[in-house]
Short mmCIF file of C-alpha atoms in Angstrom, two decimals:
data_model
loop_
_atom_site.label_atom_id
_atom_site.label_comp_id
_atom_site.label_asym_id
_atom_site.label_seq_id
_atom_site.Cartn_x
_atom_site.Cartn_y
_atom_site.Cartn_z
CA MET A 1 18.30 21.45 -0.21
CA THR A 2 24.16 19.93 2.96
CA ARG A 3 21.87 20.63 3.35
CA ARG A 4 18.56 21.57 -0.18
CA ASN A 5 13.85 22.01 -4.94
CA PHE A 6 13.20 21.36 -8.20
CA LEU A 7 16.05 23.18 -9.91
CA THR A 8 17.52 22.18 -13.25
CA THR A 9 18.14 18.50 -13.57
CA SER A 10 21.87 18.84 -14.21
CA ALA A 11 23.05 16.12 -11.88
CA ALA A 12 26.62 14.96 -12.40
CA ALA A 13 27.29 11.33 -11.60
CA ALA A 14 30.31 10.62 -9.41
CA ALA A 15 32.40 7.52 -9.97
CA ALA A 16 31.52 4.60 -7.75
CA LEU A 17 33.91 4.44 -4.83
CA ALA A 18 34.17 0.82 -3.75
CA THR A 19 37.00 -0.17 -1.44
CA GLY A 20 38.50 -3.56 -2.14
CA ALA A 21 37.08 -6.37 -4.18
CA VAL A 22 33.34 -6.72 -4.09
CA PRO A 23 32.10 -10.31 -4.37
CA SER A 24 29.57 -10.99 -7.08
CA ARG A 25 26.04 -10.50 -5.79
CA ALA A 26 22.50 -10.76 -7.00
CA ALA A 27 21.29 -7.77 -8.99
CA GLY A 28 18.95 -6.85 -6.16
CA ASP A 29 21.94 -6.01 -3.98
CA ALA A 30 23.06 -3.18 -6.26
CA ALA A 31 22.12 0.29 -5.03
CA ARG A 32 22.41 3.70 -6.67
CA ILE A 33 22.80 6.19 -3.84
CA GLY A 34 22.57 9.97 -4.19
CA TYR A 35 24.39 12.60 -2.17
CA ASN A 36 24.79 16.40 -2.16
CA GLY A 37 28.03 18.24 -2.83
CA ASP A 38 28.80 19.51 0.67
CA PHE A 39 30.11 17.99 3.91
CA TRP A 40 26.77 17.07 5.47
CA GLY A 41 25.35 15.85 2.18
CA ALA A 42 28.36 13.76 1.12
CA SER A 43 30.32 12.63 4.17
CA ILE A 44 28.32 9.48 4.92
CA ALA A 45 28.42 8.25 1.32
CA GLY A 46 32.14 9.04 1.14
CA ILE A 47 32.98 7.36 4.45
CA ALA A 48 30.97 4.25 3.65
CA SER A 49 32.85 3.95 0.35
CA ASP A 50 36.30 4.76 1.73
CA GLN A 51 35.93 2.44 4.72
CA GLY A 52 34.38 -0.43 2.75
CA LEU A 53 31.10 -0.25 4.69
CA TRP A 54 28.85 -0.70 1.67
CA ALA A 55 30.65 -3.92 0.78
CA LYS A 56 30.68 -5.05 4.41
CA HIS A 57 26.89 -4.88 4.42
CA GLY A 58 26.54 -6.67 1.09
CA ILE A 59 25.78 -3.60 -1.02
CA ASP A 60 27.20 -2.99 -4.50
CA ALA A 61 26.97 0.81 -4.17
CA ASP A 62 27.07 3.30 -7.03
CA ILE A 63 27.16 6.74 -5.38
CA LYS A 64 26.11 9.77 -7.43
CA VAL A 65 26.43 13.50 -6.70
CA PHE A 66 23.49 15.91 -7.09
CA THR A 67 23.07 19.65 -6.62
CA ASN A 68 20.19 19.20 -4.17
CA GLY A 69 17.81 16.73 -2.59
CA PRO A 70 14.64 17.36 -4.59
CA ILE A 71 16.40 16.35 -7.79
CA GLN A 72 17.18 13.08 -6.05
CA VAL A 73 13.48 12.61 -5.31
CA GLN A 74 12.84 13.12 -9.02
CA ALA A 75 15.47 10.47 -9.72
CA LEU A 76 13.79 8.11 -7.25
CA GLY A 77 10.51 8.64 -9.07
CA ALA A 78 12.19 7.90 -12.40
CA ASN A 79 13.69 4.67 -10.98
CA SER A 80 17.24 5.95 -11.56
CA LEU A 81 18.09 5.99 -7.84
CA GLU A 82 17.31 3.66 -4.97
CA PHE A 83 18.47 5.91 -2.10
CA GLY A 84 19.17 9.60 -1.64
CA TYR A 85 19.83 12.49 0.69
CA LEU A 86 17.61 15.45 1.62
CA GLY A 87 18.38 18.63 3.47
CA PRO A 88 15.70 20.04 5.79
CA GLY A 89 14.24 22.35 3.15
CA ALA A 90 13.08 19.35 1.13
CA LEU A 91 11.46 17.36 3.96
CA TRP A 92 8.04 18.28 2.61
CA LEU A 93 8.64 15.68 -0.13
CA PRO A 94 8.59 12.57 2.11
CA ALA A 95 5.81 14.27 4.10
CA SER A 96 3.91 14.32 0.79
CA GLY A 97 4.51 10.61 0.24
CA LYS A 98 7.25 10.99 -2.40
CA ALA A 99 9.81 8.88 -0.50
CA LYS A 100 10.47 7.20 2.83
CA ILE A 101 13.00 8.51 5.36
CA ILE A 102 15.27 5.64 6.39
CA ALA A 103 17.66 7.55 8.68
CA VAL A 104 18.37 10.99 10.09
CA ASN A 105 21.78 12.25 9.01
CA ASP A 106 22.31 14.98 11.57
CA VAL A 107 20.98 18.36 12.70
CA GLY A 108 22.49 21.26 10.81
CA PHE A 109 23.32 24.83 11.75
CA SER A 110 25.10 25.92 8.58
CA ASP A 111 22.36 27.98 6.91
CA ARG A 112 22.52 31.75 6.73
CA VAL A 113 20.62 34.71 5.35
CA ILE A 114 23.38 37.01 4.16
CA ALA A 115 23.27 40.51 2.71
CA GLN A 116 25.49 43.08 1.12
CA ALA A 117 27.16 45.71 3.31
CA GLY A 118 24.77 48.46 4.34
CA ILE A 119 21.78 46.16 4.83
CA LYS A 120 21.43 45.93 8.59
CA SER A 121 18.31 43.85 9.21
CA VAL A 122 15.85 41.46 7.60
CA ALA A 123 13.36 44.34 7.49
CA ASP A 124 15.80 46.16 5.19
CA LEU A 125 15.28 43.42 2.58
CA LYS A 126 11.86 44.78 1.61
CA GLY A 127 11.79 45.21 -2.16
CA LYS A 128 15.34 43.89 -2.52
CA LYS A 129 16.63 41.11 -4.79
CA VAL A 130 17.23 37.98 -2.72
CA ALA A 131 18.78 34.89 -4.28
CA VAL A 132 17.90 31.42 -3.00
CA PRO A 133 17.98 27.82 -4.19
CA ALA A 134 14.23 27.27 -3.99
CA GLY A 135 12.90 24.57 -1.69
CA THR A 136 16.15 24.24 0.21
CA SER A 137 17.14 24.83 3.83
CA GLY A 138 18.37 28.27 2.76
CA ASP A 139 14.88 28.99 1.42
CA MET A 140 13.34 27.76 4.67
CA LEU A 141 15.61 29.92 6.85
CA LEU A 142 14.83 32.93 4.69
CA ARG A 143 11.08 32.40 5.15
CA LEU A 144 11.49 31.95 8.90
CA ALA A 145 13.56 35.12 9.14
CA LEU A 146 10.98 37.06 7.13
CA ALA A 147 8.15 35.80 9.34
CA LYS A 148 10.07 36.82 12.46
CA ALA A 149 10.36 40.32 10.94
CA LYS A 150 6.58 40.24 10.23
CA MET A 151 7.21 39.98 6.49
CA THR A 152 6.45 37.40 3.79
CA ILE A 153 8.21 36.15 0.70
CA GLY A 154 6.02 38.57 -1.25
CA ASP A 155 7.82 41.50 0.36
CA ILE A 156 11.07 40.71 -1.46
CA GLU A 157 12.08 39.99 -5.04
CA VAL A 158 13.06 36.32 -5.02
CA VAL A 159 15.61 35.17 -7.59
CA GLN A 160 15.87 31.37 -7.78
CA MET A 161 19.42 30.13 -8.39
CA ASP A 162 21.46 26.99 -7.85
CA PRO A 163 24.21 27.42 -5.23
CA SER A 164 27.15 27.93 -7.60
CA THR A 165 25.28 30.57 -9.61
CA LEU A 166 24.23 32.24 -6.37
CA VAL A 167 27.87 32.49 -5.24
CA ALA A 168 28.78 34.31 -8.46
CA ALA A 169 25.72 36.57 -8.37
CA PHE A 170 26.24 37.64 -4.75
CA SER A 171 29.98 38.12 -5.24
CA SER A 172 29.36 40.41 -8.23
CA LYS A 173 26.63 42.27 -6.31
CA GLN A 174 23.89 41.29 -8.79
CA VAL A 175 21.68 40.46 -5.79
CA ASP A 176 21.22 42.22 -2.47
CA ALA A 177 20.94 39.16 -0.25
CA ALA A 178 20.72 35.38 -0.24
CA GLY A 179 19.52 32.34 1.68
CA ILE A 180 22.40 29.86 1.48
CA TRP A 181 24.58 27.56 3.61
CA TYR A 182 28.19 26.68 4.29
CA PRO A 183 30.53 25.93 2.54
CA PHE A 184 29.06 28.40 0.04
CA VAL A 185 28.84 31.15 2.68
CA GLY A 186 32.54 30.67 3.36
CA ILE A 187 33.36 30.93 -0.35
CA ILE A 188 31.33 34.13 -0.64
CA LYS A 189 32.97 35.63 2.45
CA LYS A 190 36.38 35.36 0.82
CA ARG A 191 35.09 37.43 -2.09
CA VAL A 192 32.81 39.76 -0.12
CA PRO A 193 34.42 40.06 3.33
CA ASP A 194 32.07 42.85 4.45
CA LEU A 195 28.87 40.84 3.92
CA VAL A 196 26.34 40.86 6.75
CA GLU A 197 24.81 37.75 8.34
CA LEU A 198 21.17 38.57 9.06
CA SER A 199 19.92 35.20 10.29
CA LYS A 200 21.08 31.66 11.13
CA ASN A 201 19.57 28.34 12.22
CA ASP A 202 20.46 28.96 15.86
CA ASP A 203 18.01 31.88 15.92
CA PHE A 204 15.14 29.36 15.78
CA PHE A 205 16.59 26.42 17.75
CA PRO A 206 15.32 24.35 19.52
CA GLU A 207 11.73 25.25 18.61
CA THR A 208 12.65 24.61 14.99
CA THR A 209 15.31 21.98 14.36
CA PHE A 210 16.78 21.42 10.89
CA PRO A 211 17.42 17.68 10.36
CA SER A 212 18.87 16.26 7.16
CA VAL A 213 17.93 12.71 6.19
CA PHE A 214 18.49 9.71 3.97
CA ILE A 215 15.60 8.47 1.86
CA ALA A 216 14.57 5.41 -0.11
CA ARG A 217 12.23 4.82 -3.02
CA ASN A 218 8.75 3.86 -1.83
CA ASP A 219 8.47 0.65 -3.83
CA LEU A 220 11.93 -0.47 -2.69
CA VAL A 221 10.89 -0.25 0.95
CA GLU A 222 8.05 -2.66 0.19
CA LYS A 223 9.84 -5.01 -2.24
CA ASN A 224 13.33 -5.24 -0.75
CA PRO A 225 13.27 -4.32 2.96
CA ASP A 226 16.42 -6.37 3.54
CA LEU A 227 18.44 -4.13 1.20
CA VAL A 228 17.05 -1.05 2.95
CA LYS A 229 18.05 -2.47 6.32
CA ARG A 230 21.59 -3.20 5.10
CA VAL A 231 21.96 0.32 3.68
CA VAL A 232 20.82 1.72 7.03
CA GLY A 233 23.37 -0.48 8.77
CA ALA A 234 26.15 0.98 6.62
CA ILE A 235 24.88 4.51 7.27
CA LYS A 236 24.90 3.94 11.03
CA GLU A 237 28.48 2.69 10.98
CA ALA A 238 29.51 5.68 8.84
CA GLN A 239 27.79 8.03 11.31
CA ASP A 240 29.79 6.57 14.17
CA PHE A 241 33.03 6.84 12.21
CA ARG A 242 32.28 10.48 11.34
CA ALA A 243 31.52 11.42 14.95
CA ALA A 244 34.73 9.78 16.19
CA ASN A 245 37.02 10.91 13.34
CA VAL A 246 35.92 14.36 12.21
CA ASP A 247 39.21 15.40 10.61
CA HIS A 248 39.49 12.11 8.71
CA ALA A 249 35.85 12.44 7.62
CA VAL A 250 36.63 15.92 6.30
CA GLU A 251 39.61 14.56 4.36
CA ILE A 252 37.54 11.75 2.84
CA THR A 253 34.78 14.15 1.84
CA SER A 254 37.26 16.68 0.47
CA LYS A 255 38.75 14.03 -1.80
CA LEU A 256 35.29 12.89 -2.94
CA LEU A 257 34.03 16.40 -3.74
CA GLY A 258 37.25 18.10 -4.85
CA ILE A 259 36.60 20.87 -2.30
CA PRO A 260 39.42 22.14 -0.04
CA ALA A 261 39.33 20.45 3.36
CA GLU A 262 39.50 23.83 5.11
CA GLN A 263 36.11 24.84 3.68
CA LEU A 264 34.51 21.54 4.65
CA LYS A 265 35.96 21.68 8.15
CA THR A 266 34.20 25.00 8.68
CA GLU A 267 30.93 23.47 7.52
CA ALA A 268 31.47 20.42 9.73
CA GLY A 269 31.58 22.75 12.72
CA PHE A 270 27.94 23.69 12.14
CA GLY A 271 26.44 20.31 13.03
CA ARG A 272 25.92 18.10 16.05
CA LEU A 273 27.89 15.05 14.78
CA MET A 274 25.52 12.60 16.42
CA THR A 275 26.29 8.90 16.70
CA SER A 276 23.87 6.18 15.71
CA ALA A 277 23.25 5.55 19.42
CA ASP A 278 22.29 9.22 19.85
CA LEU A 279 19.85 8.97 16.96
CA VAL A 280 18.39 5.68 18.18
CA LYS A 281 17.66 7.32 21.54
CA LEU A 282 16.15 10.42 19.89
CA THR A 283 14.07 8.16 17.66
CA GLN A 284 12.78 6.02 20.51
CA ASP A 285 11.86 8.95 22.77
CA GLY A 286 9.88 10.67 20.00
CA THR A 287 12.23 13.61 19.50
CA VAL A 288 12.87 12.88 15.83
CA ASN A 289 9.16 12.65 15.02
CA SER A 290 8.63 15.94 16.86
CA TRP A 291 11.23 17.54 14.56
CA PHE A 292 9.34 16.29 11.51
CA THR A 293 5.99 17.41 12.94
CA THR A 294 7.33 20.93 13.45
CA MET A 295 8.68 20.96 9.90
CA ASN A 296 5.30 19.80 8.60
CA GLU A 297 3.62 22.78 10.27
CA LEU A 298 6.17 25.13 8.74
CA PHE A 299 5.67 23.69 5.27
CA LYS A 300 1.92 24.16 5.69
CA THR A 301 2.47 27.86 6.40
CA PHE A 302 4.76 28.03 3.36
CA GLY A 303 1.99 26.58 1.18
CA ARG A 304 3.73 23.29 0.35
CA PHE A 305 0.67 21.25 1.30
CA ASP A 306 -2.56 21.37 3.29
CA LYS A 307 -2.39 18.02 5.06
CA PRO A 308 0.98 16.29 5.40
CA LEU A 309 1.43 12.68 6.35
CA ASP A 310 2.12 11.83 9.96
CA PRO A 311 5.88 11.29 10.47
CA LYS A 312 5.08 7.71 11.56
CA GLU A 313 3.99 7.08 7.97
CA TYR A 314 7.20 8.24 6.27
CA TYR A 315 10.01 7.80 8.82
CA LEU A 316 11.01 4.14 9.19
CA ALA A 317 11.89 4.57 12.84
CA ASP A 318 11.74 0.91 13.86
CA GLN A 319 13.99 -0.09 10.97
CA TYR A 320 16.60 2.52 11.89
CA VAL A 321 16.62 1.32 15.50
CA SER A 322 16.94 -2.36 14.57
CA ALA A 323 19.40 -2.12 11.66
#
């Protein structure tokens, strides 16, 4: 899973966006960095490129766009990425030891369970076709909404789709409902204005908080901790820029993704826009680890694993604070 599963491995590489001349560096300073094609998944990578923050921190960055986070974990495992982005629905992967979390991106509220007109409640989804990008935050919200309605995933007919296919399928009424996020919800609304929103992240906050994160390859954390620290430093500066310059951040991300700024601005409104200082405080007081612990328990109930790692083992909290 913004914000978002092992779908098809059709990941399109974006052109590297370096601002200004980059001095020649040792090969170890090069970094291939993944991002998702939405505001929360792409804004930090875009800002760091546009504002020259990668270069400032001594990183020769090659940023690449992916359809979701789990594909980026696959790319990490294949040594074709050094760093990536995960939405909350894919946090079971670092909790399974597949990657290390190097920074929290933000807390998102852009996920929705939507349905065609005439469907009035989650209970009405029983036996219906529900599209979802599997293993994403949309998938997670759907499962939470079903549990709240005393239902399980087995009570519906799940149709796994990538986000763009889901938009077309819902718009043409091939499916009855979907678990998806903005900006895709906004796109669908323009085509299906009478759709019904059955559930949203706020329905489960603060007991369940949906953080998105940045990740690094396990061996890189061990072999080149200095590069990891410098990437985190660039991320923190980009977070501060985004929080202080939302409209400019939307413009930068719009240009990077080729998505109208209006759509991204709507998505940007469904987050907390935390600064690095906010996230340092939340890291130091244990709040961030409590978010991950709650997610671990959810993933256990969803059958992702029996015994996840402790967040202290996969979130590099001290490194985020010190970078």
